[in-house]
Coordinates of C-alpha atoms in Angstrom, one line a residue:
X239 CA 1.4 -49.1 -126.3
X240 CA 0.2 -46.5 -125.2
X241 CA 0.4 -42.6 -126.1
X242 CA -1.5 -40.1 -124.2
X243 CA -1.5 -36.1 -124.8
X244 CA -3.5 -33.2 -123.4
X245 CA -5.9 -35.4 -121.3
X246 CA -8.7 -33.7 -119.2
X247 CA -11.3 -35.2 -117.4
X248 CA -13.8 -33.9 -115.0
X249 CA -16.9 -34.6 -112.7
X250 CA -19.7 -33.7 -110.5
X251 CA -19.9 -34.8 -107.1
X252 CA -22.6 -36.2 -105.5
X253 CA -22.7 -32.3 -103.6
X254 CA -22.3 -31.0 -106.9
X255 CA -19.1 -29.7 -107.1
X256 CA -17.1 -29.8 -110.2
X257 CA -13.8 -31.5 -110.1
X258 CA -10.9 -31.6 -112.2
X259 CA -9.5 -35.2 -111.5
X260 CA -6.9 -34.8 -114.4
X261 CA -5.4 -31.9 -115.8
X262 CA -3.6 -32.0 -119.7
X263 CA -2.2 -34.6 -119.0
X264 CA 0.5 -36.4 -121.4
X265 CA 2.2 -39.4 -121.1
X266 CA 3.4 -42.4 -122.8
X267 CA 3.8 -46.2 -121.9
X268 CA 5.7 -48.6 -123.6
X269 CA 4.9 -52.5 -124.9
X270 CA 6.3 -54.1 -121.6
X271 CA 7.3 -53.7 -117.9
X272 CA 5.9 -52.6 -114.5
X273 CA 4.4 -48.9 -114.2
X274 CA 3.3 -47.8 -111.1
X275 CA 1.6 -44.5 -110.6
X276 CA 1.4 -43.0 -107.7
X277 CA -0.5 -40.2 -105.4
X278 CA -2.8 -39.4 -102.7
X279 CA -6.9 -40.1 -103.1
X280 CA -8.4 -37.8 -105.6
X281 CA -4.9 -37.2 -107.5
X282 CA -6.1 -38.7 -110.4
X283 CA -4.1 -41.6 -110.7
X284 CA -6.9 -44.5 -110.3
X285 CA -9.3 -41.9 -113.1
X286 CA -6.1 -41.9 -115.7
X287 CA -6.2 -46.3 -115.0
X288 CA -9.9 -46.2 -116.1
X289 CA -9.1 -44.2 -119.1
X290 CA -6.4 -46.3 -120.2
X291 CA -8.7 -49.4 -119.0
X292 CA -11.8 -48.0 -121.0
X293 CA -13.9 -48.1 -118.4
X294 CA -14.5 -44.3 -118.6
X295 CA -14.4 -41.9 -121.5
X296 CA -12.5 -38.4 -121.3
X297 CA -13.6 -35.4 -121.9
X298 CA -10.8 -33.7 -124.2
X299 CA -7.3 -34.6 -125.8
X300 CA -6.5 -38.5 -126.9
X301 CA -5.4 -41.8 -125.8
X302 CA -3.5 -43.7 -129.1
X303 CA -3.4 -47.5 -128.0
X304 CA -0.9 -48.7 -130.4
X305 CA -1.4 -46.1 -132.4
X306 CA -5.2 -46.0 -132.7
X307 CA -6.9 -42.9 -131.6
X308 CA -9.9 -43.5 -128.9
X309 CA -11.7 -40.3 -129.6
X310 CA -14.3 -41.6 -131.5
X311 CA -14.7 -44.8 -130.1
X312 CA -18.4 -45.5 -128.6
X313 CA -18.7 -46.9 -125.0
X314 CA -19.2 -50.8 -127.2
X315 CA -15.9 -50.6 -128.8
X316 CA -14.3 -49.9 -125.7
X317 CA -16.2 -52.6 -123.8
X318 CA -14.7 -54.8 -127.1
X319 CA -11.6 -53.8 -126.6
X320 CA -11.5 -54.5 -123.0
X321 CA -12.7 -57.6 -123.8
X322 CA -10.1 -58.3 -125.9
X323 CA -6.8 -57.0 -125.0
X324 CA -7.1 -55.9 -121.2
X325 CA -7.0 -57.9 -117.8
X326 CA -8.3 -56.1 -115.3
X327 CA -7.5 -56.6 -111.3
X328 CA -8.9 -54.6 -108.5
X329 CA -8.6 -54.0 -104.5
X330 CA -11.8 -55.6 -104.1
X331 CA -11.2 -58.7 -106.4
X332 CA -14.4 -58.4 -107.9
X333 CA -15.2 -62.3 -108.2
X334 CA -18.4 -64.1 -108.9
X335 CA -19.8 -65.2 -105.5
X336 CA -22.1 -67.2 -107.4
X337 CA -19.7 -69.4 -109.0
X338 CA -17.0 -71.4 -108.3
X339 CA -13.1 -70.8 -109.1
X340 CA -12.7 -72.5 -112.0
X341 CA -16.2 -71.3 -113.6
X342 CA -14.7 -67.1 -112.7
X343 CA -11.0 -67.8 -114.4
X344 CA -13.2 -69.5 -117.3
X345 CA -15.4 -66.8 -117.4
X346 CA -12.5 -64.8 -119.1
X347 CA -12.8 -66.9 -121.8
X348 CA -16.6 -67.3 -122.5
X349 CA -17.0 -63.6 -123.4
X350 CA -14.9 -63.7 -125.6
X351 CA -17.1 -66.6 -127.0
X352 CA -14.4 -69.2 -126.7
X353 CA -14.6 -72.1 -125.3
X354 CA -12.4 -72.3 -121.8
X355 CA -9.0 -74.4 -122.3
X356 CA -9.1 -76.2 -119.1
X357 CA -5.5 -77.1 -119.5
X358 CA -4.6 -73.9 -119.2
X359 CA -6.8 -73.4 -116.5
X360 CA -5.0 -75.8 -114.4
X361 CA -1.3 -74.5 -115.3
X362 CA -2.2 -71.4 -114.2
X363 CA -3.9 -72.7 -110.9
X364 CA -0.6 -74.5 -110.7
X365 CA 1.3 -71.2 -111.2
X366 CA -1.0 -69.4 -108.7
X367 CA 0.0 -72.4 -106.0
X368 CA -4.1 -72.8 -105.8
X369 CA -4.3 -75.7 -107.8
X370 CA -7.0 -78.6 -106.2
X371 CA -8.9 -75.4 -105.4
X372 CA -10.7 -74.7 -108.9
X373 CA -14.1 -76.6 -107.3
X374 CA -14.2 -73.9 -104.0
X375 CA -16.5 -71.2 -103.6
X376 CA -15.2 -68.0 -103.8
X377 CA -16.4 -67.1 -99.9
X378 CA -14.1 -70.5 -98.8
X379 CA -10.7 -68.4 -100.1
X380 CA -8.7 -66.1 -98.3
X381 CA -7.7 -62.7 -99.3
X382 CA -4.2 -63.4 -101.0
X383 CA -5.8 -66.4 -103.1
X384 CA -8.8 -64.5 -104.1
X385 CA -6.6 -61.9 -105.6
X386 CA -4.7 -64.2 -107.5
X387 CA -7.7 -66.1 -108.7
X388 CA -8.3 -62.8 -110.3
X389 CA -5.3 -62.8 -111.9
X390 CA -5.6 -66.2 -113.1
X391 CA -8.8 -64.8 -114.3
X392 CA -7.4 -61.8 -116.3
X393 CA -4.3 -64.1 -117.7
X394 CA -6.5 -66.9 -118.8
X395 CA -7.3 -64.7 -122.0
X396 CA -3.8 -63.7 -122.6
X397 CA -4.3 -59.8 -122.5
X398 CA -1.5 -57.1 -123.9
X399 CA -2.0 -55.1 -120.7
X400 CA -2.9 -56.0 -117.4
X401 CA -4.5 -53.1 -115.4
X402 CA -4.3 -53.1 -111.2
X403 CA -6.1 -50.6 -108.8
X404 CA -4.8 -51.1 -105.8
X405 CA -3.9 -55.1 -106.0
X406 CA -2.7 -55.4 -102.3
X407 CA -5.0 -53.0 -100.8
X408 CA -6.6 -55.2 -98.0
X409 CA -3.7 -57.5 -97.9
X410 CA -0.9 -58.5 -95.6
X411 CA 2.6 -57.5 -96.1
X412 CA 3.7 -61.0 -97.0
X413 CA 0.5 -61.6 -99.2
X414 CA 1.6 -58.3 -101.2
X415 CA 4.8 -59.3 -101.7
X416 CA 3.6 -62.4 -103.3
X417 CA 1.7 -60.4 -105.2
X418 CA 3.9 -58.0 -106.7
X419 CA 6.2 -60.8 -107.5
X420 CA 3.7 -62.2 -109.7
X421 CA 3.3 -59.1 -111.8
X422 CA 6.3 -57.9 -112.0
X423 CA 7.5 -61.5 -113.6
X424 CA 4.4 -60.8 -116.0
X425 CA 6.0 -57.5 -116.5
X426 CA 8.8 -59.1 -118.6
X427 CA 6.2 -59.9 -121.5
X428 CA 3.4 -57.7 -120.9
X429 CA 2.7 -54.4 -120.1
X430 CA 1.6 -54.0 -116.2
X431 CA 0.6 -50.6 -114.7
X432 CA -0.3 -50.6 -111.0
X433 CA -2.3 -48.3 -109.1
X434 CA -1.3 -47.8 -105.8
X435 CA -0.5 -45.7 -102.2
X436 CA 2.8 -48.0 -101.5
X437 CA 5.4 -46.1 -102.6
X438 CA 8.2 -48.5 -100.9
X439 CA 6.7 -51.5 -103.2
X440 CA 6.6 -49.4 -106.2
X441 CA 10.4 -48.1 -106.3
X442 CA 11.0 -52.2 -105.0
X443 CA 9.3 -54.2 -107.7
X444 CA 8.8 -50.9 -110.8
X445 CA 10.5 -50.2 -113.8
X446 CA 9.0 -46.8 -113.8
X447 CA 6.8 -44.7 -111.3
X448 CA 4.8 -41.7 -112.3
X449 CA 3.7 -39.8 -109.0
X450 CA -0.1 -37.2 -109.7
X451 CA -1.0 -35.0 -107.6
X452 CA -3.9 -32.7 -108.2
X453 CA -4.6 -34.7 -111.5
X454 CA -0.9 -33.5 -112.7
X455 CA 1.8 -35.3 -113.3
X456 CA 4.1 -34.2 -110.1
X457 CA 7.3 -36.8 -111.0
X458 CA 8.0 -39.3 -113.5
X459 CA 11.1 -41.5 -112.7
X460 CA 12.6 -44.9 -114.6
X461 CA 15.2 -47.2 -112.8
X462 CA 18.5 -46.9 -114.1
X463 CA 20.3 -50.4 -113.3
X464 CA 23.9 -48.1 -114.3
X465 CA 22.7 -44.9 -112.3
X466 CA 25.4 -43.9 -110.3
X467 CA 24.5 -44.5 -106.0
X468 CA 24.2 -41.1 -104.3
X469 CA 27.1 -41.1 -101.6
X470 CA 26.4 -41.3 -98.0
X471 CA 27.4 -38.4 -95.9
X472 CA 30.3 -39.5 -93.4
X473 CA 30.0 -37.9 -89.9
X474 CA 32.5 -38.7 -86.7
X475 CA 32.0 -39.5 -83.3
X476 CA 30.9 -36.6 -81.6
X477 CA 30.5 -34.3 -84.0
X478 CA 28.0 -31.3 -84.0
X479 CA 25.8 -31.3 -86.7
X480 CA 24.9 -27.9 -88.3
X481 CA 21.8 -27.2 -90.2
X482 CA 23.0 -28.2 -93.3
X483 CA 23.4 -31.8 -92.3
X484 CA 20.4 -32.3 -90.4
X485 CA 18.4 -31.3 -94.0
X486 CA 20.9 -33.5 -95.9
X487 CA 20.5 -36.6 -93.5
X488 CA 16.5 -36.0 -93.8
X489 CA 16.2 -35.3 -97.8
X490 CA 18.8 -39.2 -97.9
X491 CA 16.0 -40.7 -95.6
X492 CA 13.1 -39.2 -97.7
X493 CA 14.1 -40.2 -100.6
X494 CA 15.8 -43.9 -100.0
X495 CA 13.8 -45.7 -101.7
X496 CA 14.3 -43.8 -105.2
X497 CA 17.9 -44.7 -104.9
X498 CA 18.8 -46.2 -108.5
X499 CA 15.5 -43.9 -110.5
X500 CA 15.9 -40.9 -112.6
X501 CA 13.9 -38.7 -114.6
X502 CA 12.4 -40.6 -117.2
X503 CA 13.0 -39.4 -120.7
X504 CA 12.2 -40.4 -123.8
X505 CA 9.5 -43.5 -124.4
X506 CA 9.8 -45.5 -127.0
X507 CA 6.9 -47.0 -129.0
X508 CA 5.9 -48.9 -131.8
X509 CA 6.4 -47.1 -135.0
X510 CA 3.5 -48.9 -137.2
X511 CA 0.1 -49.4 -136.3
X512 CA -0.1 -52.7 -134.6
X513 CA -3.6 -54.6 -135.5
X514 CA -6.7 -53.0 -133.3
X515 CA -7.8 -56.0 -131.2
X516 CA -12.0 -55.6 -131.0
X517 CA -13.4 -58.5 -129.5
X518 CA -17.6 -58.5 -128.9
X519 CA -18.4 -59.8 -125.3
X520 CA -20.4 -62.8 -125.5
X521 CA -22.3 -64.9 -122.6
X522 CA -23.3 -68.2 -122.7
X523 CA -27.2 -68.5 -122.7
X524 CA -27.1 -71.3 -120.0
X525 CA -24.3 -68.9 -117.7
X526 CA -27.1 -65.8 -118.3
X527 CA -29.9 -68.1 -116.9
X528 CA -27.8 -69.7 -114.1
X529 CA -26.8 -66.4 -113.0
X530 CA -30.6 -65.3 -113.4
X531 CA -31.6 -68.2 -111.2
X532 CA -29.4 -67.6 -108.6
X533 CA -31.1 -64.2 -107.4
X534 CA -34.3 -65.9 -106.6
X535 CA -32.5 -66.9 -103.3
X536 CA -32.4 -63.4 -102.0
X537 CA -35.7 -62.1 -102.2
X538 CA -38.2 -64.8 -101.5
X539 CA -40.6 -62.8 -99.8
X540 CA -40.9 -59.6 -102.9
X541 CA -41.2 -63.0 -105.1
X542 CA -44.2 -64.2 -103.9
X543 CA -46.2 -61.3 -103.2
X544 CA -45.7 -60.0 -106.6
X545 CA -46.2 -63.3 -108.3
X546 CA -49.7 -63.6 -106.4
X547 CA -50.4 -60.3 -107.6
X548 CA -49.5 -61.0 -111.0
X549 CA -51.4 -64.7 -111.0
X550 CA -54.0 -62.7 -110.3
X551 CA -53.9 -60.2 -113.1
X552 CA -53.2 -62.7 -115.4
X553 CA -56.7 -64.8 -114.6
X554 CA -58.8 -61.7 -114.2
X555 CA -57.4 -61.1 -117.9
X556 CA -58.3 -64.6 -119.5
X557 CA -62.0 -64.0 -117.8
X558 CA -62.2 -61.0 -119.1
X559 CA -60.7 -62.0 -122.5
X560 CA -63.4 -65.4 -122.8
X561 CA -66.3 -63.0 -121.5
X562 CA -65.7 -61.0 -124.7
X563 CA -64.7 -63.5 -126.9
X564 CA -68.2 -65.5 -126.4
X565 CA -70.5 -63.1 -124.4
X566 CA -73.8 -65.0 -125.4
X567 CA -73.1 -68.8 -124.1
X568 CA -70.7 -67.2 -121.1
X569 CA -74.0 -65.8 -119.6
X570 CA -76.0 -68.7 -120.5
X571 CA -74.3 -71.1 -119.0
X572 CA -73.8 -68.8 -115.9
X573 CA -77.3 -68.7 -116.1
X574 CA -77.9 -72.5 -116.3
X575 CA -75.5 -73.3 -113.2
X576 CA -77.2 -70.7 -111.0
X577 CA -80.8 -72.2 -111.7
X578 CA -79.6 -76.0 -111.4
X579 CA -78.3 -74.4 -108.0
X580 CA -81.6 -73.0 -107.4
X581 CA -83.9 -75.7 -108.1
X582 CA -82.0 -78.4 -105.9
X583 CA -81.8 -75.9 -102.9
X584 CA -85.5 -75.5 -102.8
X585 CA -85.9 -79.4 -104.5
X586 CA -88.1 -77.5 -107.0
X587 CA -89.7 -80.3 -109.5
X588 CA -90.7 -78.1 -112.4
X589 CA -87.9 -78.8 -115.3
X590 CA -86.9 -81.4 -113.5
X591 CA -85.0 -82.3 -116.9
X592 CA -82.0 -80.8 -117.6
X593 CA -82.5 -80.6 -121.3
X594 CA -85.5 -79.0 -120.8
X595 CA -84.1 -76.7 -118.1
X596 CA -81.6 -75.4 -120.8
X597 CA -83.6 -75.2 -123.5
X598 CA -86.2 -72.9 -121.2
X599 CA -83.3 -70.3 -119.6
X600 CA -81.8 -70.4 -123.5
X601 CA -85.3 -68.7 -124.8
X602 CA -85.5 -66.9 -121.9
X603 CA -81.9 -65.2 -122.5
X604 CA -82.6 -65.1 -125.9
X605 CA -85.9 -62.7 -125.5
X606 CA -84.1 -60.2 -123.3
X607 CA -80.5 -60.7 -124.8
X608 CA -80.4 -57.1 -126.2
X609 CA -81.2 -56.1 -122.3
X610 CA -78.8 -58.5 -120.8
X611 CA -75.7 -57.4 -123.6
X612 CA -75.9 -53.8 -122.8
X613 CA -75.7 -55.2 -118.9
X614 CA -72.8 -57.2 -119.7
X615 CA -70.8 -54.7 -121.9
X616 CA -71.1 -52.3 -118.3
X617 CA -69.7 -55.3 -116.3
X618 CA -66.6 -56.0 -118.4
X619 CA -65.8 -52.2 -119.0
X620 CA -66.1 -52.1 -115.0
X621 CA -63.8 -55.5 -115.0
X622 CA -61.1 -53.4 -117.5
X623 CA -61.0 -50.8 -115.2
X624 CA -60.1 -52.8 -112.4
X625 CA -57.9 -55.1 -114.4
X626 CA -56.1 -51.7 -115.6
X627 CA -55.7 -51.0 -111.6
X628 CA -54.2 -54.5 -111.1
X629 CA -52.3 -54.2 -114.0
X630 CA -50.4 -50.9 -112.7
X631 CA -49.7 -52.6 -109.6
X632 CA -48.1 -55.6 -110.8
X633 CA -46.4 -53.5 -112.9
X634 CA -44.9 -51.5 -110.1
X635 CA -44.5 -55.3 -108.4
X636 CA -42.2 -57.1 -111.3
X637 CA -40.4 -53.5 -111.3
X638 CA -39.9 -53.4 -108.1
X639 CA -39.0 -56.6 -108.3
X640 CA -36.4 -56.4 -110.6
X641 CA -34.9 -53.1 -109.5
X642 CA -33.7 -55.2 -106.0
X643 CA -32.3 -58.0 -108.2
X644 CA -30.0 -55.2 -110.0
X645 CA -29.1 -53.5 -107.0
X646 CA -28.5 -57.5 -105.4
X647 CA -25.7 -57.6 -108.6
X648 CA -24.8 -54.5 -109.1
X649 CA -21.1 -55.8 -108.0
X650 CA -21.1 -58.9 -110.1
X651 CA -22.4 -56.8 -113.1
X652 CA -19.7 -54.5 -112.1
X653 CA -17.3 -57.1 -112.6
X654 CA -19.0 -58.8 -115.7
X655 CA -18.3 -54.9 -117.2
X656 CA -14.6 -54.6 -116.1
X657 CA -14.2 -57.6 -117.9
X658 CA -15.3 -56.2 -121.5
X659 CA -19.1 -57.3 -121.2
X660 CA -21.1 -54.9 -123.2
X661 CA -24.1 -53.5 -121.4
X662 CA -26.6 -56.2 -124.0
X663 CA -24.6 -58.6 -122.8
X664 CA -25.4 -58.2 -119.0
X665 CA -28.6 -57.3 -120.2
X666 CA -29.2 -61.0 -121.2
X667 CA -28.9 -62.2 -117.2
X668 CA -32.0 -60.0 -116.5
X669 CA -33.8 -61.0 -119.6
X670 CA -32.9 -64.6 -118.4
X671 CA -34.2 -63.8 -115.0
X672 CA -37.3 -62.4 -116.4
X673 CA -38.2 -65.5 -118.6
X674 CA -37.8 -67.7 -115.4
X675 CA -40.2 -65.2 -113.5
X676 CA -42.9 -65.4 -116.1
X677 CA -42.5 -69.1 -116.3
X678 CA -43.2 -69.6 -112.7
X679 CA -46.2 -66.9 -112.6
X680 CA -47.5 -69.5 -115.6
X681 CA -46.9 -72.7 -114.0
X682 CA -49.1 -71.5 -111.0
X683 CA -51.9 -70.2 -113.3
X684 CA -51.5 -73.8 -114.7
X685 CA -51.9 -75.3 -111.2
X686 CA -55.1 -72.5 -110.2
X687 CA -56.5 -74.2 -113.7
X688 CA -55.6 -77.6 -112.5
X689 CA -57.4 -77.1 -108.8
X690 CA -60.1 -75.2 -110.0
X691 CA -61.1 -78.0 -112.8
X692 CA -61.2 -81.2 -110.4
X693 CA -62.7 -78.8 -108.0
X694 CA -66.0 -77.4 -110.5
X695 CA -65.4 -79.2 -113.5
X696 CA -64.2 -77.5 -117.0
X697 CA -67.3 -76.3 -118.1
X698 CA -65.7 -72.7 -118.3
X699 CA -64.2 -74.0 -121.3
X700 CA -67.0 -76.6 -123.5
X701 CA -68.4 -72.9 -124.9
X702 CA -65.6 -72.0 -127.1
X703 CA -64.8 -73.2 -129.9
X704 CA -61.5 -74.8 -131.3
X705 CA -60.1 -71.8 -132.4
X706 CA -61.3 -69.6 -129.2
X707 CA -59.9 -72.2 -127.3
X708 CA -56.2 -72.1 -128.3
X709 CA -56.6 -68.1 -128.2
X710 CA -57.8 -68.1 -125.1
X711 CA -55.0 -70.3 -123.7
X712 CA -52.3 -68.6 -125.6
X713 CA -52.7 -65.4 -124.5
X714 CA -53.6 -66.0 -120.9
X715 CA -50.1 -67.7 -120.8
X716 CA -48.4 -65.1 -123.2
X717 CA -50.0 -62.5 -120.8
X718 CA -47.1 -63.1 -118.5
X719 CA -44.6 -63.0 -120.7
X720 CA -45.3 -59.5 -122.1
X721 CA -46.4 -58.0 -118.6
X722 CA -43.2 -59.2 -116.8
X723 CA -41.1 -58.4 -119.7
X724 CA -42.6 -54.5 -120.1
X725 CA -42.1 -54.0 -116.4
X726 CA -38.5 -54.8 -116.9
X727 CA -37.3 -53.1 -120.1
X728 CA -36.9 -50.4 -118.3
X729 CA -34.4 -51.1 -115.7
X730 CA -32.2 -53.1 -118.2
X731 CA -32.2 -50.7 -120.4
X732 CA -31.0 -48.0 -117.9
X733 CA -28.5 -50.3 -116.7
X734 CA -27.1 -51.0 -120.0
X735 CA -26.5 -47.4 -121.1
X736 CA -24.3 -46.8 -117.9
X737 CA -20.9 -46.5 -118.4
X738 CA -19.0 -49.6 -116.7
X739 CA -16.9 -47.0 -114.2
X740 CA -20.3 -46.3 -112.8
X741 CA -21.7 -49.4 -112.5
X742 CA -18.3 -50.6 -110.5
X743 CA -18.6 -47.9 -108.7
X744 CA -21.9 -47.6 -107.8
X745 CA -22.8 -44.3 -109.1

């Protein structure tokens, strides 16, 4: 399955320090059986499982899966073949609060564009002793049955390899035991390798454990079922024991557990190629905007100010936009309102007729029209000016915005990567998110239109013509759209770019 040789891979810390987390290494991993791989934090061991996992790229030597070289695979064809081949299970479980237990095992299956096979669904509910629980929310379940609704999850798609990190981290002893059960009866069929600090588990339920320290390779051991049992030392009643014995009695108590493991030798693999499993990650459009719905829950109060803010752009916009696409009758008609205003405050008779009252402020505008223009044309580049302002700051506002609803699923994107979702793929959630934002800043402009038109009548609209008319409303409701969706590009496409190790991880 797997042939690894000279593998180095380094990093920065957050203090800046460069660190060698492993160190030429080279290894190999058969088809089938339980690996686990052992060592302290930083030895290396959980870096080498993202490697294999391709959730993070090395920086020299080559990983062969089934005898394909990696080297010059991009960070999409390993998201593919993630998707395709690996089932991935972590300490933290890395579920989808947001959904349900059957929609996260099924969830498997929709990015890899199929359609979920609920029969198999249930069998392996039924296997996992949860089923009747596939309607819960994720938050209802304990521990133990969270982690093996992830497995569920990463066997619903029938992977080659199924990668753990720490599986029975924050669970109890009897909940781990379960768990190793589980995988290693998978490990009959599949290949399993395990990440993890329990060394008693790993020589229990292992076919093979490979101990790093340092980001080396510090001992590699596979069970021998006909390894011959080391002897017990015999002592009598009484008797005095020398140095000798004390060192052999503490070296037989050390090292209990690796009773029946020896040096592993050679590996064998496949000798031909087997067929390159690359499957693109796909999510449903209605998932993306259900999961793009559900952060408007979190941050009601950022919502509606910047929505306000935005309403308001968005009108001051169309103003501006009508003033300049009729000028002449925009004024005149201003002109006509404040003089009707005028006339009944002071119950002035003269043009009593409101015909005749038009057609006298229409000559009037028209004599001094080249006055009045060159006063309008100051007004609207003062109006530009502040709608530029307000433009920046709802800018900042939708970004703003949007940066708190990443950071609000940074752990479900995380998981959405480990699974073999391609950064576009993810992206689509926040382009989801930002349609349903921009649909709501248009739905209150609608309503502001709504009030203010029973309120003072439409008259801001009989001066344009047909053709004006549609402009005008097209692109004071496509002026949402393209603001909201500017303000956002760049967070998405930032997030997309990121490797899926960082994302996880927070980085």
């Amino acid at each position: 399955m797997f042939e690894i040789t000279n593998i180095n891979k380094g990093f920065v810390t957050k203090a800046g320090i460069p660190t060698i987390a492993l160190n030429n290494v080279s290894l190999k991993l058969p088809n089938k059986g339980l690996i686990f791989i052992l060592g302290k934090s930083g030895s290396g061991k959980s870096t080498l499982l993202n490697l294999l996992g391709g959730l993070d790229q090395y920086d020299s030597g080559n990983i062969a899966i089934n005898k394909h070289s990696t080297q010059a695979l991009k960070q999409n064809d390993l998201d593919n073949y993630r998707n395709g081949v690996v089932g991935f299970i972590f300490q933290e479980f890395n579920l989808m609060e947001s959904m349900n237990v059957y929609d996260n095992i099924a969830l498997a299956n929709e990015l890899q564009g199929q359609k979920p096979d609920s029969q198999l669904i249930y069998d392996l509910l039924k296997e996992m002793d949860l089923l009747g629980y596939e309607g819960r929310k994720i938050n209802e379940l304990s521990g133990g049955q969270k982690q093996r609704i992830a497995i569920a999850r990463a066997l619903v798609k029938n992977p080659e390899i199924i990668l753990a990190d720490e599986p029975t981290g924050n669970l109890d002893s009897k909940t781990s035991e379960q768990i190793f059960n589980i995988l290693q009866n998978l490990s009959k069929d599949k290949l399993v390798v395990v990440v993890s600090h329990d060394a008693e588990s790993a020589f229990k339920y292992g076919n093979r454990v490979i101990e790093f320290k340092d980001g080396q390779i510090l001992e590699d051991l596979t069970k021998d079922e006909n390894a011959v049992k080391t002897k017990k030392p015999k002592f009598t009643k009484g008797q005095v024991l020398n140095e000798e014995m004390i060192k052999q009695i503490q070296d037989q108590a050390k090292n209990a557990h690796k009773e029946g493991f020896v040096p592993t030798q050679e590996v064998l693999l496949e000798e031909q190629p087997v067929t390159f499993k690359n499957v693109s990650s796909q999510l449903p459009l209605k998932k993306a905007f259900k999961m793009g719905a559900s952060a408007f829950k979190s941050k009601k109060v950022l919502l509606v100010f910047s929505a306000l803010i935005v309403v308001f752009s968005s009108i001051l916009f169309r103003d501006i936009l009508r003033l300049g696409l009729n000028m002449k009758e925009f004024y005149l008609e201003d002109r006509i309102e404040q003089e009707i205003k005028f006339r009944k405050k002071y119950n002035h008779q003269k043009y009593a007729n409101l015909e005749e009252l038009k057609e006298k402020v229409k000559e009037e505008v028209n004599i001094n029209w080249p006055e009045i223009k060159n006063r309008l044309k100051k007004q609207i580049k003062y109006l530009i000016i502040f709608l530029a302002v307000m433009l920046l700051i709802s800018f900042m506002m939708i970004y703003m915005y949007f940066n708190a609803s990443i950071k609000l699923k940074k752990k479900e994107v995380g998981s959405l990567r480990a699974l073999g979702a391609r950064g576009s793929t993810v992206s689509k959630i926040f382009l989801s998110e930002g349609f349903i934002y921009a649909t709501i800043i248009n739905i209150l402009i609608f309503a502001f239109d709504i009030i203010m038109g029973f309120s003072f009548g439409f008259v801001y609209i009989y001066d344009l013509t047909k053709g004006q008319y549609w402009l005008f409303l097209g692109a004071g409701y496509l002026f949402a759209y393209v603001l909201t969706f500017l303000s956002i590009i760049l967070p998405i496409y930032t997030l997309s770019r990121k490797k899926p190790i960082d994302v996880i991880a927070n980085r």
